[in-house]
Amino acid sequence: MVMTRVSFFVSLLLTITAMYVTGQSRNCPEVSLTTNSSSTCGTGVIYIYGTFASSTGVSVSEDGKGSASPVVITASPFAFSYTPVSGDFGNKVVITVTANATRRRCPIARSTYTLAVNPVPSAPVAGSIIQPTCIVHNGSVLLTGLPSDGQWTITGSPGKIRLNGTGVNATVGSLAPGKYNFIVTSPAGCISAKSNDIVINAVPPSPVVKINNPAPVCFPSTVNLADPAITNGSTADLTYSYWKNSSATIPFPSPATATDGTYYIKGQTSAGCSDVEPVSVTIRQGPDANAGPDKVLDYVFSTNMDALAPGPDESGKWSVLAGSGSFSDITSVAATVSNLS
């Protein structure tokens, strides 16, 4: 009889316990958030959503430098905001939503939300800009003020300009003439504002040196290579220099008194673009006249001449130095002279 009473007592206790646990699960407060973590860039407002049950409301607390609003919520579903400040940059702010207790012996109902707050990187700043030349047709720019930690990504427009790297400076090259802006994306995915306009100038035109070879002169005269007539028709406003070779590496120090030969004139713009062209100087030696062998005429008052023909680019003519005489053709080497006295 004693054994029966003990069994009945144990069975009754188990039944009461089961009823208590079941009732607790149905009536204790519950809190749920639609998501429990995210990240943000800068100080923009973040909105968080959720629901609660079996409670008169929830309270919101956080461990960041910013602020949550509202901090007391009485309706479900609910929404509240968190506004980060610069003091949150680089930190993870934990926001806790706690339900009000409505029944004794119920566990505390809460849910947490973790917000990673990242700074927005500064817009890239243009440092030195290398402009195109008549030799190198593209430019480049040094960008400064980039994120110091981790790998960033630079994106440029127009065009598909994309550069990954690390460090606070980077050079973007191969830029065709035009106007560009750049943004940088930090390792956390935060995007900067656009840089100021960066202008790559047009490729400067290559100059043209036109050479008008000077007319031949007779020795001992010389030619002045700096005479403007020699380079008339060249690109305007060139600075000229004078050389002994076509690569313009051996200077010609006396262009004002050039003698017979080939020289080179280099015309250069203020941008450093240049053209080198040859110029020919001809100095002719004085000709040697040869009237032919001497003749002795005894009472002969006319004869045929037999002069040596002039050389290339030379001409000759007969004249009487003393006495009298008439030539049939003063330019013919075999002219007939008559009327000799």
Coordinates of C-alpha atoms in Angstrom, one line a residue:
M1 CA 0.0 0.0 0.0
V2 CA 2.9 2.4 0.7
M3 CA 4.5 1.7 -2.7
T4 CA 1.3 2.7 -4.5
R5 CA 1.1 6.1 -2.8
V6 CA 4.7 7.0 -3.8
S7 CA 4.0 6.2 -7.5
F8 CA 0.9 8.3 -7.6
F9 CA 2.8 11.3 -6.1
V10 CA 5.6 11.1 -8.6
S11 CA 3.2 10.8 -11.6
L12 CA 1.3 13.9 -10.3
L13 CA 4.5 15.9 -10.0
L14 CA 5.5 15.1 -13.5
T15 CA 2.2 16.2 -14.9
I16 CA 2.3 19.5 -13.0
T17 CA 5.8 20.2 -14.3
A18 CA 4.9 19.5 -17.9
M19 CA 1.9 21.9 -17.6
Y20 CA 4.2 24.6 -16.2
V21 CA 6.8 24.3 -19.0
T22 CA 4.2 24.3 -21.7
G23 CA 2.5 27.3 -20.4
Q24 CA 5.8 29.2 -20.1
S25 CA 6.7 28.6 -23.8
R26 CA 3.3 29.9 -24.9
N27 CA 3.2 33.1 -22.8
C28 CA 6.8 34.3 -22.2
P29 CA 8.0 37.3 -24.3
E30 CA 9.7 36.9 -27.6
V31 CA 11.8 39.3 -29.7
S32 CA 12.9 38.8 -33.4
L33 CA 14.8 41.1 -35.8
T34 CA 14.5 40.7 -39.6
T35 CA 18.3 40.7 -39.7
N36 CA 21.0 40.6 -37.0
S37 CA 24.0 42.3 -38.7
S38 CA 25.0 44.7 -41.5
S39 CA 27.7 47.3 -42.3
T40 CA 27.4 50.9 -43.3
C41 CA 29.6 53.7 -44.6
G42 CA 29.7 57.1 -43.0
T43 CA 27.1 58.6 -40.8
G44 CA 23.9 57.8 -42.7
V45 CA 20.9 56.7 -40.7
I46 CA 20.4 52.9 -40.5
Y47 CA 16.9 51.4 -40.0
I48 CA 16.3 48.1 -38.1
Y49 CA 13.0 46.1 -38.2
G50 CA 11.5 43.5 -35.9
T51 CA 8.6 42.0 -34.0
F52 CA 7.8 41.1 -30.4
A53 CA 5.1 38.9 -28.7
S54 CA 3.8 38.4 -25.3
S55 CA 5.2 41.7 -24.1
T56 CA 4.0 45.2 -23.6
G57 CA 6.9 46.5 -25.5
V58 CA 10.7 46.5 -26.0
S59 CA 13.6 48.8 -25.1
V60 CA 16.6 49.6 -27.3
S61 CA 20.1 50.1 -26.1
E62 CA 23.5 50.3 -27.8
D63 CA 27.2 50.6 -27.1
G64 CA 28.2 53.0 -29.8
K65 CA 28.9 56.7 -29.9
G66 CA 25.9 57.4 -32.0
S67 CA 22.2 57.3 -31.0
A68 CA 19.2 55.0 -31.4
S69 CA 15.6 56.3 -31.8
P70 CA 13.2 55.5 -30.4
V71 CA 14.5 53.7 -27.4
V72 CA 11.1 52.5 -26.1
I73 CA 8.7 50.8 -28.5
T74 CA 5.2 49.6 -27.6
A75 CA 3.8 48.3 -31.0
S76 CA 4.8 45.3 -33.1
P77 CA 6.0 45.0 -35.8
F78 CA 8.4 47.9 -35.0
A79 CA 11.2 49.9 -36.5
F80 CA 13.9 52.0 -35.0
S81 CA 17.0 53.8 -36.4
Y82 CA 20.6 54.2 -35.4
T83 CA 22.6 57.3 -36.5
P84 CA 26.4 56.6 -36.4
V85 CA 28.9 59.4 -35.7
S86 CA 32.6 59.6 -36.6
G87 CA 33.5 58.1 -33.3
D88 CA 32.0 54.8 -34.5
F89 CA 34.3 54.6 -37.5
G90 CA 36.2 51.3 -37.5
N91 CA 34.0 49.8 -34.7
K92 CA 31.2 47.3 -34.5
V93 CA 28.2 48.8 -32.6
V94 CA 26.0 46.2 -30.8
I95 CA 22.4 47.2 -30.5
T96 CA 20.3 45.2 -28.1
V97 CA 16.5 45.0 -28.2
T98 CA 15.0 43.7 -24.9
A99 CA 11.4 42.7 -24.3
N100 CA 9.5 43.9 -21.2
A101 CA 8.9 41.0 -18.7
T102 CA 5.2 40.2 -18.3
R103 CA 5.3 36.9 -16.4
R104 CA 7.3 35.8 -13.5
R105 CA 9.8 33.0 -14.1
C106 CA 10.1 33.8 -17.8
P107 CA 13.7 34.2 -19.2
I108 CA 14.8 37.6 -20.5
A109 CA 13.9 37.9 -24.2
R110 CA 16.3 40.0 -26.2
S111 CA 17.8 40.1 -29.7
T112 CA 21.0 41.8 -30.8
Y113 CA 22.0 43.6 -34.0
T114 CA 25.7 44.2 -34.9
L115 CA 26.5 47.2 -37.1
A116 CA 30.0 47.6 -38.6
V117 CA 30.5 51.4 -39.1
N118 CA 33.2 52.3 -41.8
P119 CA 34.5 55.7 -42.8
V120 CA 33.8 57.0 -46.3
P121 CA 37.2 57.6 -48.0
S122 CA 38.1 61.1 -49.1
A123 CA 37.9 61.9 -52.8
P124 CA 41.2 61.3 -54.6
V125 CA 43.3 64.4 -55.0
A126 CA 45.4 65.0 -58.2
G127 CA 49.1 65.5 -57.5
S128 CA 51.5 65.9 -60.4
I129 CA 50.1 65.6 -63.9
I130 CA 52.3 64.5 -66.8
Q131 CA 50.9 65.9 -70.1
P132 CA 51.3 64.2 -73.6
T133 CA 54.1 65.2 -75.8
C134 CA 54.6 64.9 -79.6
I135 CA 56.6 61.7 -78.7
V136 CA 54.4 60.2 -75.9
H137 CA 50.8 60.8 -76.8
N138 CA 49.2 59.8 -73.5
G139 CA 49.4 61.5 -70.1
S140 CA 49.3 60.3 -66.4
V141 CA 48.3 61.6 -63.0
L142 CA 49.4 60.9 -59.5
L143 CA 46.5 60.5 -57.1
T144 CA 47.0 61.1 -53.4
G145 CA 44.9 60.8 -50.3
L146 CA 43.9 57.1 -50.8
P147 CA 43.0 54.8 -48.0
S148 CA 46.0 53.8 -45.9
D149 CA 44.8 50.4 -44.8
G150 CA 44.0 47.4 -47.1
Q151 CA 43.5 47.2 -50.8
W152 CA 41.5 49.9 -52.5
T153 CA 40.0 50.2 -56.0
I154 CA 40.3 53.3 -58.1
T155 CA 37.6 53.8 -60.8
G156 CA 37.9 56.5 -63.4
S157 CA 35.5 58.0 -65.9
P158 CA 35.0 58.3 -68.8
G159 CA 36.3 55.0 -70.0
K160 CA 36.8 51.7 -68.2
I161 CA 39.6 52.8 -65.9
R162 CA 40.1 50.5 -62.9
L163 CA 43.1 50.1 -60.7
N164 CA 43.6 48.0 -57.5
G165 CA 46.4 48.7 -55.1
T166 CA 47.5 49.7 -51.6
G167 CA 49.1 52.8 -50.1
V168 CA 48.1 56.4 -50.0
N169 CA 49.4 57.3 -53.5
A170 CA 49.0 55.8 -57.0
T171 CA 49.8 56.8 -60.6
V172 CA 47.1 56.3 -63.3
G173 CA 48.7 56.2 -66.7
S174 CA 47.9 55.8 -70.4
L175 CA 45.3 58.6 -70.2
A176 CA 44.3 59.9 -73.6
P177 CA 43.6 63.7 -73.9
G178 CA 40.3 64.6 -72.2
K179 CA 38.7 65.4 -68.8
Y180 CA 38.6 62.7 -66.0
N181 CA 37.2 62.1 -62.6
F182 CA 38.2 59.4 -60.1
I183 CA 36.6 57.7 -57.1
V184 CA 38.1 55.3 -54.7
T185 CA 36.4 52.3 -53.0
S186 CA 37.8 51.3 -49.6
P187 CA 38.5 47.8 -48.5
A188 CA 35.1 47.9 -46.6
G189 CA 33.3 48.8 -49.9
C190 CA 32.8 52.4 -49.1
I191 CA 32.9 54.8 -52.1
S192 CA 34.3 58.3 -52.0
A193 CA 33.0 61.4 -53.7
K194 CA 34.4 62.2 -57.2
S195 CA 37.7 63.9 -57.5
N196 CA 38.0 67.4 -59.1
D197 CA 38.3 67.5 -62.9
I198 CA 41.7 66.3 -64.1
V199 CA 42.5 67.6 -67.6
I200 CA 44.9 65.8 -70.0
N201 CA 45.9 68.2 -72.7
A202 CA 45.8 67.5 -76.4
V203 CA 48.9 66.1 -78.0
P204 CA 51.0 69.1 -79.2
P205 CA 51.5 69.2 -82.9
S206 CA 54.9 68.2 -84.3
P207 CA 56.8 71.1 -85.8
V208 CA 57.9 71.2 -89.4
V209 CA 61.3 72.7 -90.4
K210 CA 61.3 73.8 -94.1
I211 CA 64.8 74.3 -95.5
N212 CA 65.5 76.6 -98.4
N213 CA 69.1 75.9 -99.4
P214 CA 71.1 79.1 -99.7
A215 CA 72.5 80.1 -103.0
P216 CA 76.1 79.2 -103.8
V217 CA 78.7 81.8 -102.9
C218 CA 82.3 82.2 -104.1
F219 CA 85.3 81.5 -101.9
P220 CA 86.3 83.1 -99.5
S221 CA 82.7 84.0 -98.7
T222 CA 80.7 81.9 -96.2
V223 CA 77.0 81.4 -95.5
N224 CA 75.0 82.4 -92.4
L225 CA 72.8 79.4 -91.5
A226 CA 70.8 81.6 -89.1
D227 CA 69.5 83.7 -92.0
P228 CA 65.6 83.6 -91.7
A229 CA 65.3 83.0 -95.4
I230 CA 66.8 79.5 -95.0
T231 CA 63.9 78.4 -92.7
N232 CA 61.2 80.5 -94.2
G233 CA 57.9 78.5 -94.3
S234 CA 58.7 76.5 -91.2
T235 CA 56.3 76.2 -88.2
A236 CA 56.2 79.6 -86.4
D237 CA 58.0 80.4 -83.1
L238 CA 60.6 77.6 -83.3
T239 CA 63.9 77.9 -81.6
Y240 CA 66.7 76.9 -83.9
S241 CA 70.0 75.1 -83.2
Y242 CA 72.7 73.9 -85.6
W243 CA 74.4 70.5 -85.8
K244 CA 76.8 68.4 -87.7
N245 CA 74.8 65.2 -87.7
S246 CA 71.2 64.2 -88.4
S247 CA 70.7 63.0 -84.8
A248 CA 71.6 66.4 -83.5
T249 CA 74.2 65.2 -81.0
I250 CA 77.3 67.0 -82.4
P251 CA 76.9 70.8 -82.3
F252 CA 78.0 73.1 -85.1
P253 CA 79.4 76.0 -83.1
S254 CA 79.8 78.6 -86.0
P255 CA 76.5 78.6 -88.0
A256 CA 77.1 82.3 -89.0
T257 CA 80.2 81.3 -91.1
A258 CA 79.3 78.0 -92.6
T259 CA 81.7 76.7 -95.3
D260 CA 81.0 74.2 -98.0
G261 CA 79.2 71.1 -96.7
T262 CA 76.0 69.6 -95.3
Y263 CA 74.7 70.7 -91.9
Y264 CA 71.5 70.1 -89.9
I265 CA 69.0 72.6 -88.5
K266 CA 66.9 71.6 -85.5
G267 CA 63.6 73.6 -84.9
Q268 CA 62.1 73.1 -81.4
T269 CA 58.8 74.2 -79.9
S270 CA 58.3 75.5 -76.3
A271 CA 56.8 72.0 -75.5
G272 CA 60.0 70.3 -76.5
C273 CA 58.9 68.9 -79.8
S274 CA 61.4 69.2 -82.7
D275 CA 62.2 68.5 -86.3
V276 CA 65.7 68.2 -87.8
E277 CA 66.4 68.8 -91.5
P278 CA 69.6 69.0 -93.6
V279 CA 70.9 72.2 -95.2
S280 CA 73.4 72.3 -98.0
V281 CA 76.1 75.0 -98.3
T282 CA 78.0 75.4 -101.6
I283 CA 81.2 77.5 -101.6
R284 CA 82.6 77.7 -105.1
Q285 CA 86.3 78.3 -105.8
G286 CA 87.3 81.0 -108.3
P287 CA 87.5 79.6 -111.9
D288 CA 90.8 79.3 -113.8
A289 CA 90.4 80.8 -117.3
N290 CA 92.5 79.1 -120.0
A291 CA 92.3 81.0 -123.4
G292 CA 94.4 78.3 -125.2
P293 CA 97.9 78.3 -126.5
D294 CA 99.5 81.6 -127.4
K295 CA 99.7 82.5 -131.1
V296 CA 102.2 84.7 -132.9
L297 CA 100.6 86.3 -136.0
D298 CA 102.9 87.8 -138.6
Y299 CA 100.8 90.3 -140.6
V300 CA 97.7 88.2 -139.9
F301 CA 94.8 90.2 -138.6
S302 CA 92.3 87.4 -137.7
T303 CA 92.5 83.9 -136.2
N304 CA 90.4 81.2 -134.6
M305 CA 90.6 80.9 -130.8
D306 CA 91.0 77.6 -129.0
A307 CA 90.1 78.2 -125.3
L308 CA 89.6 75.5 -122.6
A309 CA 85.8 75.0 -122.0
P310 CA 84.5 76.3 -118.7
G311 CA 83.7 73.7 -115.9
P312 CA 80.3 72.8 -114.5
D313 CA 78.3 75.8 -113.5
E314 CA 80.9 78.1 -115.2
S315 CA 80.7 80.3 -118.2
G316 CA 83.3 82.5 -120.0
K317 CA 83.4 85.3 -122.5
W318 CA 86.1 87.0 -124.5
S319 CA 87.3 90.5 -124.0
V320 CA 90.2 92.6 -125.4
L321 CA 92.6 93.6 -122.7
A322 CA 94.8 95.8 -124.9
G323 CA 94.7 96.8 -128.6
S324 CA 91.8 96.2 -130.8
G325 CA 89.8 93.1 -132.0
S326 CA 86.3 91.8 -132.7
F327 CA 84.9 88.4 -131.7
S328 CA 82.4 86.5 -133.8
D329 CA 80.9 85.1 -130.5
I330 CA 82.2 86.4 -127.2
T331 CA 81.0 83.2 -125.4
S332 CA 82.3 80.6 -127.9
V333 CA 85.6 78.9 -126.9
A334 CA 86.4 78.7 -130.7
A335 CA 85.3 82.2 -131.6
T336 CA 87.0 84.0 -134.6
V337 CA 88.8 87.2 -133.7
S338 CA 89.3 89.8 -136.4
N339 CA 90.2 93.4 -136.9
L340 CA 93.4 92.9 -134.9
S341 CA 95.5 96.0 -134.9

